[in-house]
Amino acid sequence: MSEIVVTHVPHKRSIPFGQEAVGALSIIALGAIGYFLYPDDLAFLTRLIGIAFLVLSLDLVTGYCGVATLGHAAQFGVGAYAAGIACVRGITDPVALLAVGVFAGTIMGLISGALITRFRGLPQLVLSIAVGQLVAALANKLSWLTGGSDGLSGITPGKVFGIFNFDMYSRTAFLFSLGVLVIVFVLLQRFVRSPFGLMCRGIKDDDLRARMIGVSIYPRLVVMYGVAGAVAGIGGALTAISTGVVGLDSVSFERSAEVLVMLVLGGAGHLWGALAGTVIFMIFEHIVAAANPFHWMTLVGLLLILIVVFAPRGLIEPVLSLASRFKRKGEAA
Amino acid sequence: MTNLLEARGVSCSFGGLHVTRDVNFKLTAGDRVALIGPNGAGKTTLVNLITGDIAPSEGQFFMGGDEITGLSIPDRVRRGLVRTFQTTRLFANLTVADNVALAIMQRKRITRRFFSSSTELPEVRAEWSEILSHLGLAKLAYRKVVELAYGQQRLIELAIGLALHPKVLLLDEPAAGVPHDEAPKILEAINRLPSDIAVLMIEHDMDLVFKFARRVLVLAAGRLIFEGSPDEVTADHEVRRAYLGSYADARRAT
Amino acid sequence: MRTIFSIMTDAVAYGMVLFIISIGLSIMMGLMRVVNLAHGAFAMIGGYLASYAIRDLHVHYSVAILMAVIGTIIVSIPFEILLYRRIYRKSDPLIQVLMTIGITFFIIGIVNFIFGPSLKSIPLPQTLSGPLDIGFRMLPTHRIFVIACGVVTALALWLLIEKTEFGIKLRASVDHSGMADALGIRTEIIYAVTFALAIGLGAFGGVVGAEILPIEPFYALRYMVTFLVVVSVGGAGSILGALSASLLLGLADTTGKYLAPEFGDFFFYLSVIVIVFLFPHGLFGRSHA
Ligand SMILES: Nc1ncnc2c1ncn2[C@@H]1O[C@H](COP(=O)(O)OP(=O)(O)OP(=O)(O)O)[C@@H](O)[C@H]1O
Ligand SMILES: [Mg+2]
């Protein structure tokens, strides 16, 4: 028998927590730009951050697990309504309200996941829509609880940490949301690289192969949906706290479709893609949609078609491949 | 000696096409068995049946005395029943290291961790880097699978199979598509496996079959038509007619 | 008793409208495996064209239907050539969903830009408005007309698929697309013709069903889900499935709205979830796995 030459793989050079630090600092830098350059638009930017959570949440199930869903707004809306209702009924501490949103979102995520990830393809898509619409119908009909089509108003949260009041310029709301985003984003960065996150990407690539190494897929996807629900619930709760109202639009089909557009625009399967897509889409919408909603629809439609045809991996892809090329060059040198 | 795997009266048909007919066999500890047969004989289908990918219309499978016929795929894998695919099925958008690491982590039950690192965990890393370097894939560890040549992907199939520490390993033409000078690595890898596990290999290359197998099963038109040592197989008249044909004659001539 | 009868008539008429529109989608999904969320958008174009033809060009109802169907098919051709061809039988449902939602938004925006964002009525001719005496009861003539259209559509499609050469090729392509190619059946032509047929049926249903599903700016979005649900419940590619699913859902929706108007949508989607869970490939569908 021949001698076996064992050439071990050299360790990857990486700074511990380097990615997390870069992520946190980049978001803080972007937030600072918004805070200092656009002090009049902080209410809008706060709303943007709220939606960013929903897009990140959608990324977890669509980008990392390959679940096609058109009902994801339900996770967000349930978090928003739960936090709003809790606030109206006397729990006013913002952090406690966030916890309420996370809890409600997680429960909703687990239920949705159990229903939606059972099948693939058309049944999955239809189930996702039906679950979303079911929640929307409930939000509409249970008007004693949710305010129905008038929306839930009168949400007046207390001071953050008992110190910072929510002001009319949305400064507190913006900084609070940004802080939560930084924490959640860093946690998610670790989460998607964890054994669990890696396994989910594997399931997305080839679910038969995943089963053939011993993975039971359905429970995994349900758990992932639970995590996604928690993330979306945070976004919902933050939006409820900072805007003071929760409307039916937060559970609508249009919202679900829109966040899917944002995710694909940025690039599904990357956390940065989700953030980039949200920022680009929301700013674009902020400027154009006010002018004429039908022109806005035409443009979104066109944008979506162009992305699918010319950049199905999203706008983040060229940036990432450039970055990895630089990195490889750096390693070679 | 205990039966690691047993098939009893297994049949399967697609529409009206009977692809597997009343198949019976046993694999015991230490078995090194080759499954041969002409194209379309139903070899891959038999592996699909064993692993639970498709359900038999009749018959049962047992592992160590327990019936496994109704178990799901993952349940069978957890009992040590592992296969490789004839047409590769890998996590194409992950790196080679990730592919093997996932199998290791699943075996070690650490894919439920939410916040630890994964492929680079020391105990995981040590394993995959050893497997990959044995198969000559160490240099490719951090390349995405889609970027690799087909022959290299075939070896990753084997790497994943090894990483799962099988009790019964089913290899579906592991050498097909692998460049000639790399092929011996497959036999070396199998020889390195613990001697008490059973390995069943589907293979068309009779040289490889002779090097590997102590027992050969011959499948033709869904039926097991012969079982015996490699030499008996080449000598058997019916097998030669069904399958070996010229090969056996050529071997006899030399 | 009277109410039960009229509810039934409404339910059947509503179901027939769902059927006429959705059957096109169902055939497309069965053959080309495209989850075409923009199907309702083409039905909407048909409605807008018919409304324009009757109210501005003052043509007869029957001519307007013809113009709407042909016009919609012509409009759809560039979409087929430039976009749909890329996603036929492509397994990634996400890509299909995104592209067809994009097409829906695009069409909604353009159509409302051209025709103005308001409810479009399609006035009925004298013969179809008013009640019809069916011997023991008076029924709205239009409802009877819609039901008749549904029956005729179902029969015509059945004949087309079971009895003509096109139907044979169609079925061959559904079952084995690779084989069909090998037999010299030009699948791209089959696909194109099927696409036109599907869109034409959608436009036809949009026009004759306008009394029940009113043509309005967000028609394409409002009923997108309903049409998809019909196909999913019936099973893609099955005429019988689409017919029974349409009638079933029409009945569930109509009686639900009648018995518990507050919770109409709720029960509708609840029953959809239950049915899809029990029959993931539809009541009459086959697994494509
Ligand atoms: N899912 C299926 N549906 C219908 N027929 C199938 C299916 N899978 C396999 N077959 C048929 O069953 C027969 C046996 O196929 P199988 O792949 O098991 O053969 P094999 O012995 O592995 O051949 P090869 O040496 O080419 O790998 C073939 O005729 C094949 O067409
Ligand atoms: Mg085979």
PDB file of C-alpha atoms in Angstrom, chain B:
ATOM      1  CA  MET B   1     -23.265 -13.320  13.188  1.00  0.00           C
ATOM      2  CA  THR B   2     -25.838 -10.480  13.273  1.00  0.00           C
ATOM      3  CA  ASN B   3     -27.415  -9.241  10.103  1.00  0.00           C
ATOM      4  CA  LEU B   4     -26.696  -5.568   9.682  1.00  0.00           C
ATOM      5  CA  LEU B   5     -29.165  -5.324   6.831  1.00  0.00           C
ATOM      6  CA  GLU B   6     -31.665  -7.766   5.452  1.00  0.00           C
ATOM      7  CA  ALA B   7     -34.136  -7.542   2.564  1.00  0.00           C
ATOM      8  CA  ARG B   8     -37.044  -9.978   2.507  1.00  0.00           C
ATOM      9  CA  GLY B   9     -39.142 -10.404  -0.605  1.00  0.00           C
ATOM     10  CA  VAL B  10     -38.818  -6.806  -1.757  1.00  0.00           C
ATOM     11  CA  SER B  11     -40.675  -5.787  -4.918  1.00  0.00           C
ATOM     12  CA  CYS B  12     -41.359  -2.448  -6.502  1.00  0.00           C
ATOM     13  CA  SER B  13     -42.945  -1.229  -9.717  1.00  0.00           C
ATOM     14  CA  PHE B  14     -43.419   2.090 -11.471  1.00  0.00           C
ATOM     15  CA  GLY B  15     -46.743   2.094 -13.248  1.00  0.00           C
ATOM     16  CA  GLY B  16     -46.701  -1.301 -14.907  1.00  0.00           C
ATOM     17  CA  LEU B  17     -42.930  -1.605 -14.943  1.00  0.00           C
ATOM     18  CA  HIS B  18     -41.594  -4.135 -12.404  1.00  0.00           C
ATOM     19  CA  VAL B  19     -38.204  -2.739 -11.499  1.00  0.00           C
ATOM     20  CA  THR B  20     -37.536  -4.845  -8.416  1.00  0.00           C
ATOM     21  CA  ARG B  21     -38.833  -8.415  -8.101  1.00  0.00           C
ATOM     22  CA  ASP B  22     -38.763 -10.450  -4.917  1.00  0.00           C
ATOM     23  CA  VAL B  23     -35.282  -9.460  -3.825  1.00  0.00           C
ATOM     24  CA  ASN B  24     -33.778 -11.201  -0.778  1.00  0.00           C
ATOM     25  CA  PHE B  25     -30.294 -10.693   0.636  1.00  0.00           C
ATOM     26  CA  LYS B  26     -28.390 -10.193   3.863  1.00  0.00           C
ATOM     27  CA  LEU B  27     -25.417  -8.051   4.760  1.00  0.00           C
ATOM     28  CA  THR B  28     -23.411  -9.023   7.831  1.00  0.00           C
ATOM     29  CA  ALA B  29     -20.656  -7.294   9.737  1.00  0.00           C
ATOM     30  CA  GLY B  30     -17.490  -7.080   7.699  1.00  0.00           C
ATOM     31  CA  ASP B  31     -19.248  -7.769   4.407  1.00  0.00           C
ATOM     32  CA  ARG B  32     -17.722  -6.278   1.278  1.00  0.00           C
ATOM     33  CA  VAL B  33     -20.302  -6.936  -1.388  1.00  0.00           C
ATOM     34  CA  ALA B  34     -20.481  -5.799  -4.991  1.00  0.00           C
ATOM     35  CA  LEU B  35     -23.845  -5.409  -6.699  1.00  0.00           C
ATOM     36  CA  ILE B  36     -23.512  -5.702 -10.446  1.00  0.00           C
ATOM     37  CA  GLY B  37     -25.931  -5.865 -13.323  1.00  0.00           C
ATOM     38  CA  PRO B  38     -26.646  -4.346 -16.725  1.00  0.00           C
ATOM     39  CA  ASN B  39     -27.856  -0.764 -17.150  1.00  0.00           C
ATOM     40  CA  GLY B  40     -31.429  -0.368 -16.050  1.00  0.00           C
ATOM     41  CA  ALA B  41     -31.361  -3.579 -14.008  1.00  0.00           C
ATOM     42  CA  GLY B  42     -32.749  -1.727 -11.004  1.00  0.00           C
ATOM     43  CA  LYS B  43     -29.600  -1.315  -8.915  1.00  0.00           C
ATOM     44  CA  THR B  44     -30.126   2.323  -8.035  1.00  0.00           C
ATOM     45  CA  THR B  45     -33.793   1.623  -7.413  1.00  0.00           C
ATOM     46  CA  LEU B  46     -32.804  -1.058  -4.915  1.00  0.00           C
ATOM     47  CA  VAL B  47     -30.639   1.466  -3.051  1.00  0.00           C
ATOM     48  CA  ASN B  48     -33.516   3.953  -3.117  1.00  0.00           C
ATOM     49  CA  LEU B  49     -35.738   1.294  -1.599  1.00  0.00           C
ATOM     50  CA  ILE B  50     -33.244   0.437   1.122  1.00  0.00           C
ATOM     51  CA  THR B  51     -32.775   4.062   2.163  1.00  0.00           C
ATOM     52  CA  GLY B  52     -36.491   4.817   2.151  1.00  0.00           C
ATOM     53  CA  ASP B  53     -36.446   7.223  -0.763  1.00  0.00           C
ATOM     54  CA  ILE B  54     -39.232   5.158  -2.332  1.00  0.00           C
ATOM     55  CA  ALA B  55     -41.507   2.646  -0.651  1.00  0.00           C
ATOM     56  CA  PRO B  56     -41.595  -1.003  -1.774  1.00  0.00           C
ATOM     57  CA  SER B  57     -44.912  -2.391  -2.941  1.00  0.00           C
ATOM     58  CA  GLU B  58     -44.078  -5.643  -1.157  1.00  0.00           C
ATOM     59  CA  GLY B  59     -41.474  -6.926   1.265  1.00  0.00           C
ATOM     60  CA  GLN B  60     -39.558  -5.663   4.276  1.00  0.00           C
ATOM     61  CA  PHE B  61     -36.162  -4.411   5.316  1.00  0.00           C
ATOM     62  CA  PHE B  62     -34.525  -5.150   8.646  1.00  0.00           C
ATOM     63  CA  MET B  63     -31.509  -3.741  10.427  1.00  0.00           C
ATOM     64  CA  GLY B  64     -30.106  -5.914  13.196  1.00  0.00           C
ATOM     65  CA  GLY B  65     -33.447  -7.618  13.707  1.00  0.00           C
ATOM     66  CA  ASP B  66     -35.579  -4.422  13.750  1.00  0.00           C
ATOM     67  CA  GLU B  67     -37.885  -3.755  10.855  1.00  0.00           C
ATOM     68  CA  ILE B  68     -37.109  -0.418   9.187  1.00  0.00           C
ATOM     69  CA  THR B  69     -39.525  -0.566   6.253  1.00  0.00           C
ATOM     70  CA  GLY B  70     -41.793   2.191   7.577  1.00  0.00           C
ATOM     71  CA  LEU B  71     -39.070   4.490   8.907  1.00  0.00           C
ATOM     72  CA  SER B  72     -38.313   7.872   7.382  1.00  0.00           C
ATOM     73  CA  ILE B  73     -35.040   8.551   5.580  1.00  0.00           C
ATOM     74  CA  PRO B  74     -33.448  10.473   8.484  1.00  0.00           C
ATOM     75  CA  ASP B  75     -34.425   7.753  10.954  1.00  0.00           C
ATOM     76  CA  ARG B  76     -32.629   5.170   8.863  1.00  0.00           C
ATOM     77  CA  VAL B  77     -29.567   7.371   8.546  1.00  0.00           C
ATOM     78  CA  ARG B  78     -29.464   7.716  12.325  1.00  0.00           C
ATOM     79  CA  ARG B  79     -29.324   3.924  12.538  1.00  0.00           C
ATOM     80  CA  GLY B  80     -26.192   3.988  10.425  1.00  0.00           C
ATOM     81  CA  LEU B  81     -27.648   3.364   6.974  1.00  0.00           C
ATOM     82  CA  VAL B  82     -25.738   5.640   4.618  1.00  0.00           C
ATOM     83  CA  ARG B  83     -25.638   5.965   0.858  1.00  0.00           C
ATOM     84  CA  THR B  84     -23.916   7.929  -1.867  1.00  0.00           C
ATOM     85  CA  PHE B  85     -25.701   9.049  -5.019  1.00  0.00           C
ATOM     86  CA  GLN B  86     -24.899   7.904  -8.529  1.00  0.00           C
ATOM     87  CA  THR B  87     -25.685  11.354  -9.897  1.00  0.00           C
ATOM     88  CA  THR B  88     -24.179  13.635  -7.300  1.00  0.00           C
ATOM     89  CA  ARG B  89     -26.477  15.422  -4.906  1.00  0.00           C
ATOM     90  CA  LEU B  90     -24.483  17.898  -2.906  1.00  0.00           C
ATOM     91  CA  PHE B  91     -25.060  21.232  -1.242  1.00  0.00           C
ATOM     92  CA  ALA B  92     -23.961  22.989  -4.394  1.00  0.00           C
ATOM     93  CA  ASN B  93     -23.725  26.542  -3.064  1.00  0.00           C
ATOM     94  CA  LEU B  94     -21.746  25.627   0.033  1.00  0.00           C
ATOM     95  CA  THR B  95     -18.036  24.980   0.214  1.00  0.00           C
ATOM     96  CA  VAL B  96     -16.556  21.494   0.153  1.00  0.00           C
ATOM     97  CA  ALA B  97     -15.646  21.848   3.824  1.00  0.00           C
ATOM     98  CA  ASP B  98     -19.206  22.907   4.690  1.00  0.00           C
ATOM     99  CA  ASN B  99     -20.612  19.879   2.883  1.00  0.00           C
ATOM    100  CA  VAL B 100     -18.536  17.430   4.884  1.00  0.00           C
ATOM    101  CA  ALA B 101     -18.815  19.453   8.081  1.00  0.00           C
ATOM    102  CA  LEU B 102     -22.607  19.352   7.916  1.00  0.00           C
ATOM    103  CA  ALA B 103     -22.529  15.571   7.837  1.00  0.00           C
ATOM    104  CA  ILE B 104     -20.122  15.490  10.781  1.00  0.00           C
ATOM    105  CA  MET B 105     -22.154  17.995  12.783  1.00  0.00           C
ATOM    106  CA  GLN B 106     -25.365  16.155  12.094  1.00  0.00           C
ATOM    107  CA  ARG B 107     -23.792  12.924  13.296  1.00  0.00           C
ATOM    108  CA  LYS B 108     -22.515  14.631  16.432  1.00  0.00           C
ATOM    109  CA  ARG B 109     -25.899  16.258  17.051  1.00  0.00           C
ATOM    110  CA  ILE B 110     -24.550  19.798  17.048  1.00  0.00           C
ATOM    111  CA  THR B 111     -26.611  21.196  14.200  1.00  0.00           C
ATOM    112  CA  ARG B 112     -29.066  22.393  16.822  1.00  0.00           C
ATOM    113  CA  ARG B 113     -26.617  24.999  18.046  1.00  0.00           C
ATOM    114  CA  PHE B 114     -27.723  28.514  17.225  1.00  0.00           C
ATOM    115  CA  PHE B 115     -24.689  30.611  17.998  1.00  0.00           C
ATOM    116  CA  SER B 116     -21.509  28.555  17.972  1.00  0.00           C
ATOM    117  CA  SER B 117     -19.260  28.549  14.958  1.00  0.00           C
ATOM    118  CA  SER B 118     -19.788  25.615  12.637  1.00  0.00           C
ATOM    119  CA  THR B 119     -17.306  24.356  10.079  1.00  0.00           C
ATOM    120  CA  GLU B 120     -14.389  25.822  11.997  1.00  0.00           C
ATOM    121  CA  LEU B 121     -15.243  24.188  15.328  1.00  0.00           C
ATOM    122  CA  PRO B 122     -11.974  22.411  16.251  1.00  0.00           C
ATOM    123  CA  GLU B 123     -13.474  18.945  16.694  1.00  0.00           C
ATOM    124  CA  VAL B 124     -15.376  19.252  13.404  1.00  0.00           C
ATOM    125  CA  ARG B 125     -12.493  20.753  11.523  1.00  0.00           C
ATOM    126  CA  ALA B 126     -10.092  18.030  12.536  1.00  0.00           C
ATOM    127  CA  GLU B 127     -12.404  15.422  11.070  1.00  0.00           C
ATOM    128  CA  TRP B 128     -13.211  16.996   7.741  1.00  0.00           C
ATOM    129  CA  SER B 129      -9.690  18.081   7.069  1.00  0.00           C
ATOM    130  CA  GLU B 130      -8.543  14.506   7.587  1.00  0.00           C
ATOM    131  CA  ILE B 131     -11.234  13.057   5.330  1.00  0.00           C
ATOM    132  CA  LEU B 132     -10.579  15.625   2.619  1.00  0.00           C
ATOM    133  CA  SER B 133      -6.840  15.177   2.673  1.00  0.00           C
ATOM    134  CA  HIS B 134      -7.187  11.393   2.386  1.00  0.00           C
ATOM    135  CA  LEU B 135      -9.270  11.918  -0.725  1.00  0.00           C
ATOM    136  CA  GLY B 136      -6.888  14.516  -2.122  1.00  0.00           C
ATOM    137  CA  LEU B 137      -9.422  17.320  -1.766  1.00  0.00           C
ATOM    138  CA  ALA B 138      -7.647  19.356   0.914  1.00  0.00           C
ATOM    139  CA  LYS B 139      -6.743  22.152  -1.467  1.00  0.00           C
ATOM    140  CA  LEU B 140     -10.360  22.559  -2.491  1.00  0.00           C
ATOM    141  CA  ALA B 141     -11.776  22.797   1.032  1.00  0.00           C
ATOM    142  CA  TYR B 142     -12.915  26.387   0.722  1.00  0.00           C
ATOM    143  CA  ARG B 143     -14.161  26.233  -2.840  1.00  0.00           C
ATOM    144  CA  LYS B 144     -17.850  26.150  -3.616  1.00  0.00           C
ATOM    145  CA  VAL B 145     -19.020  22.769  -4.856  1.00  0.00           C
ATOM    146  CA  VAL B 146     -20.566  24.188  -8.045  1.00  0.00           C
ATOM    147  CA  GLU B 147     -17.166  25.435  -9.120  1.00  0.00           C
ATOM    148  CA  LEU B 148     -15.609  21.967  -9.081  1.00  0.00           C
ATOM    149  CA  ALA B 149     -15.163  19.373 -11.817  1.00  0.00           C
ATOM    150  CA  TYR B 150     -17.565  16.449 -11.852  1.00  0.00           C
ATOM    151  CA  GLY B 151     -14.951  13.918 -10.810  1.00  0.00           C
ATOM    152  CA  GLN B 152     -14.112  15.966  -7.756  1.00  0.00           C
ATOM    153  CA  GLN B 153     -17.775  16.215  -6.865  1.00  0.00           C
ATOM    154  CA  ARG B 154     -18.009  12.423  -6.988  1.00  0.00           C
ATOM    155  CA  LEU B 155     -15.295  12.212  -4.352  1.00  0.00           C
ATOM    156  CA  ILE B 156     -17.202  14.644  -2.144  1.00  0.00           C
ATOM    157  CA  GLU B 157     -20.159  12.246  -2.261  1.00  0.00           C
ATOM    158  CA  LEU B 158     -17.867   9.616  -0.806  1.00  0.00           C
ATOM    159  CA  ALA B 159     -16.443  12.081   1.733  1.00  0.00           C
ATOM    160  CA  ILE B 160     -19.929  12.818   3.070  1.00  0.00           C
ATOM    161  CA  GLY B 161     -20.670   9.108   3.295  1.00  0.00           C
ATOM    162  CA  LEU B 162     -17.488   8.499   5.296  1.00  0.00           C
ATOM    163  CA  ALA B 163     -18.167  11.450   7.577  1.00  0.00           C
ATOM    164  CA  LEU B 164     -21.430   9.893   8.721  1.00  0.00           C
ATOM    165  CA  HIS B 165     -19.599   6.862  10.250  1.00  0.00           C
ATOM    166  CA  PRO B 166     -21.924   4.331   8.631  1.00  0.00           C
ATOM    167  CA  LYS B 167     -22.734   0.832   9.842  1.00  0.00           C
ATOM    168  CA  VAL B 168     -24.000  -0.038   6.390  1.00  0.00           C
ATOM    169  CA  LEU B 169     -22.555   1.934   3.508  1.00  0.00           C
ATOM    170  CA  LEU B 170     -24.197   1.784   0.081  1.00  0.00           C
ATOM    171  CA  LEU B 171     -22.016   3.185  -2.698  1.00  0.00           C
ATOM    172  CA  ASP B 172     -23.714   3.797  -6.039  1.00  0.00           C
ATOM    173  CA  GLU B 173     -20.955   3.655  -8.664  1.00  0.00           C
ATOM    174  CA  PRO B 174     -18.489   5.708  -6.615  1.00  0.00           C
ATOM    175  CA  ALA B 175     -15.769   5.509  -9.263  1.00  0.00           C
ATOM    176  CA  ALA B 176     -17.854   6.541 -12.270  1.00  0.00           C
ATOM    177  CA  GLY B 177     -16.649   9.880 -13.544  1.00  0.00           C
ATOM    178  CA  VAL B 178     -13.598   9.937 -11.276  1.00  0.00           C
ATOM    179  CA  PRO B 179     -10.320  10.374 -13.208  1.00  0.00           C
ATOM    180  CA  HIS B 180      -8.336   7.168 -13.448  1.00  0.00           C
ATOM    181  CA  ASP B 181      -5.427   8.203 -11.278  1.00  0.00           C
ATOM    182  CA  GLU B 182      -7.761   9.303  -8.497  1.00  0.00           C
ATOM    183  CA  ALA B 183      -9.793   6.081  -8.462  1.00  0.00           C
ATOM    184  CA  PRO B 184      -7.442   4.111  -6.144  1.00  0.00           C
ATOM    185  CA  LYS B 185      -8.188   6.675  -3.432  1.00  0.00           C
ATOM    186  CA  ILE B 186     -11.704   5.271  -3.274  1.00  0.00           C
ATOM    187  CA  LEU B 187     -10.506   1.765  -2.480  1.00  0.00           C
ATOM    188  CA  GLU B 188      -7.998   3.113   0.003  1.00  0.00           C
ATOM    189  CA  ALA B 189     -10.748   5.031   1.754  1.00  0.00           C
ATOM    190  CA  ILE B 190     -12.934   1.936   1.930  1.00  0.00           C
ATOM    191  CA  ASN B 191     -10.054  -0.157   3.236  1.00  0.00           C
ATOM    192  CA  ARG B 192      -9.529   2.376   5.991  1.00  0.00           C
ATOM    193  CA  LEU B 193     -13.113   1.905   7.238  1.00  0.00           C
ATOM    194  CA  PRO B 194     -13.667  -0.133  10.421  1.00  0.00           C
ATOM    195  CA  SER B 195     -13.754  -3.825   9.549  1.00  0.00           C
ATOM    196  CA  ASP B 196     -17.065  -4.531  11.303  1.00  0.00           C
ATOM    197  CA  ILE B 197     -19.236  -2.420   8.984  1.00  0.00           C
ATOM    198  CA  ALA B 198     -20.903  -3.685   5.831  1.00  0.00           C
ATOM    199  CA  VAL B 199     -20.218  -2.075   2.481  1.00  0.00           C
ATOM    200  CA  LEU B 200     -22.273  -2.656  -0.641  1.00  0.00           C
ATOM    201  CA  MET B 201     -20.890  -1.175  -3.818  1.00  0.00           C
ATOM    202  CA  ILE B 202     -22.579  -0.916  -7.173  1.00  0.00           C
ATOM    203  CA  GLU B 203     -19.871  -0.975  -9.793  1.00  0.00           C
ATOM    204  CA  HIS B 204     -19.488  -1.704 -13.479  1.00  0.00           C
ATOM    205  CA  ASP B 205     -15.700  -1.832 -13.479  1.00  0.00           C
ATOM    206  CA  MET B 206     -14.901  -5.501 -12.857  1.00  0.00           C
ATOM    207  CA  ASP B 207     -11.280  -4.795 -11.942  1.00  0.00           C
ATOM    208  CA  LEU B 208     -12.493  -2.697  -9.075  1.00  0.00           C
ATOM    209  CA  VAL B 209     -15.066  -5.355  -8.147  1.00  0.00           C
ATOM    210  CA  PHE B 210     -12.327  -7.966  -7.926  1.00  0.00           C
ATOM    211  CA  LYS B 211     -10.162  -5.766  -5.751  1.00  0.00           C
ATOM    212  CA  PHE B 212     -12.982  -4.845  -3.448  1.00  0.00           C
ATOM    213  CA  ALA B 213     -15.535  -7.621  -3.113  1.00  0.00           C
ATOM    214  CA  ARG B 214     -15.502 -10.937  -1.344  1.00  0.00           C
ATOM    215  CA  ARG B 215     -19.068 -11.585  -2.466  1.00  0.00           C
ATOM    216  CA  VAL B 216     -20.966 -10.473  -5.577  1.00  0.00           C
ATOM    217  CA  LEU B 217     -24.702 -10.091  -6.126  1.00  0.00           C
ATOM    218  CA  VAL B 218     -25.932  -9.996  -9.694  1.00  0.00           C
ATOM    219  CA  LEU B 219     -29.142  -8.170 -10.529  1.00  0.00           C
ATOM    220  CA  ALA B 220     -30.850  -8.522 -13.890  1.00  0.00           C
ATOM    221  CA  ALA B 221     -34.281  -7.155 -14.783  1.00  0.00           C
ATOM    222  CA  GLY B 222     -35.019  -6.510 -11.123  1.00  0.00           C
ATOM    223  CA  ARG B 223     -34.229 -10.050  -9.941  1.00  0.00           C
ATOM    224  CA  LEU B 224     -31.183 -11.270  -8.029  1.00  0.00           C
ATOM    225  CA  ILE B 225     -29.997 -14.016 -10.358  1.00  0.00           C
ATOM    226  CA  PHE B 226     -26.743 -14.971  -8.727  1.00  0.00           C
ATOM    227  CA  GLU B 227     -24.732 -14.729  -5.556  1.00  0.00           C
ATOM    228  CA  GLY B 228     -21.192 -15.943  -5.051  1.00  0.00           C
ATOM    229  CA  SER B 229     -17.514 -15.122  -4.929  1.00  0.00           C
ATOM    230  CA  PRO B 230     -16.103 -12.969  -7.715  1.00  0.00           C
ATOM    231  CA  ASP B 231     -14.496 -15.992  -9.360  1.00  0.00           C
ATOM    232  CA  GLU B 232     -17.707 -17.986  -9.271  1.00  0.00           C
ATOM    233  CA  VAL B 233     -19.525 -15.079 -10.843  1.00  0.00           C
ATOM    234  CA  THR B 234     -17.223 -14.826 -13.819  1.00  0.00           C
ATOM    235  CA  ALA B 235     -17.426 -18.570 -14.266  1.00  0.00           C
ATOM    236  CA  ASP B 236     -21.205 -18.720 -14.170  1.00  0.00           C
ATOM    237  CA  HIS B 237     -22.801 -19.273 -17.487  1.00  0.00           C
ATOM    238  CA  GLU B 238     -26.019 -17.397 -16.906  1.00  0.00           C
ATOM    239  CA  VAL B 239     -24.349 -14.322 -15.488  1.00  0.00           C
ATOM    240  CA  ARG B 240     -22.094 -14.154 -18.469  1.00  0.00           C
ATOM    241  CA  ARG B 241     -25.043 -14.297 -20.738  1.00  0.00           C
ATOM    242  CA  ALA B 242     -26.956 -11.686 -18.789  1.00  0.00           C
ATOM    243  CA  TYR B 243     -24.220  -9.245 -18.238  1.00  0.00           C
ATOM    244  CA  LEU B 244     -20.552  -9.980 -18.247  1.00  0.00           C
ATOM    245  CA  GLY B 245     -20.279 -11.292 -21.755  1.00  0.00           C
ATOM    246  CA  SER B 246     -17.037 -10.313 -23.263  1.00  0.00           C
ATOM    247  CA  TYR B 247     -15.414  -9.279 -20.016  1.00  0.00           C
ATOM    248  CA  ALA B 248     -15.328 -12.793 -18.581  1.00  0.00           C
ATOM    249  CA  ASP B 249     -13.993 -14.206 -21.822  1.00  0.00           C
ATOM    250  CA  ALA B 250     -11.292 -11.608 -21.966  1.00  0.00           C
ATOM    251  CA  ARG B 251     -10.279 -12.370 -18.406  1.00  0.00           C
ATOM    252  CA  ARG B 252     -10.158 -16.061 -19.080  1.00  0.00           C
ATOM    253  CA  ALA B 253      -7.958 -15.501 -22.114  1.00  0.00           C
ATOM    254  CA  THR B 254      -5.266 -13.647 -20.185  1.00  0.00           C
TER     255      THR B 254
END
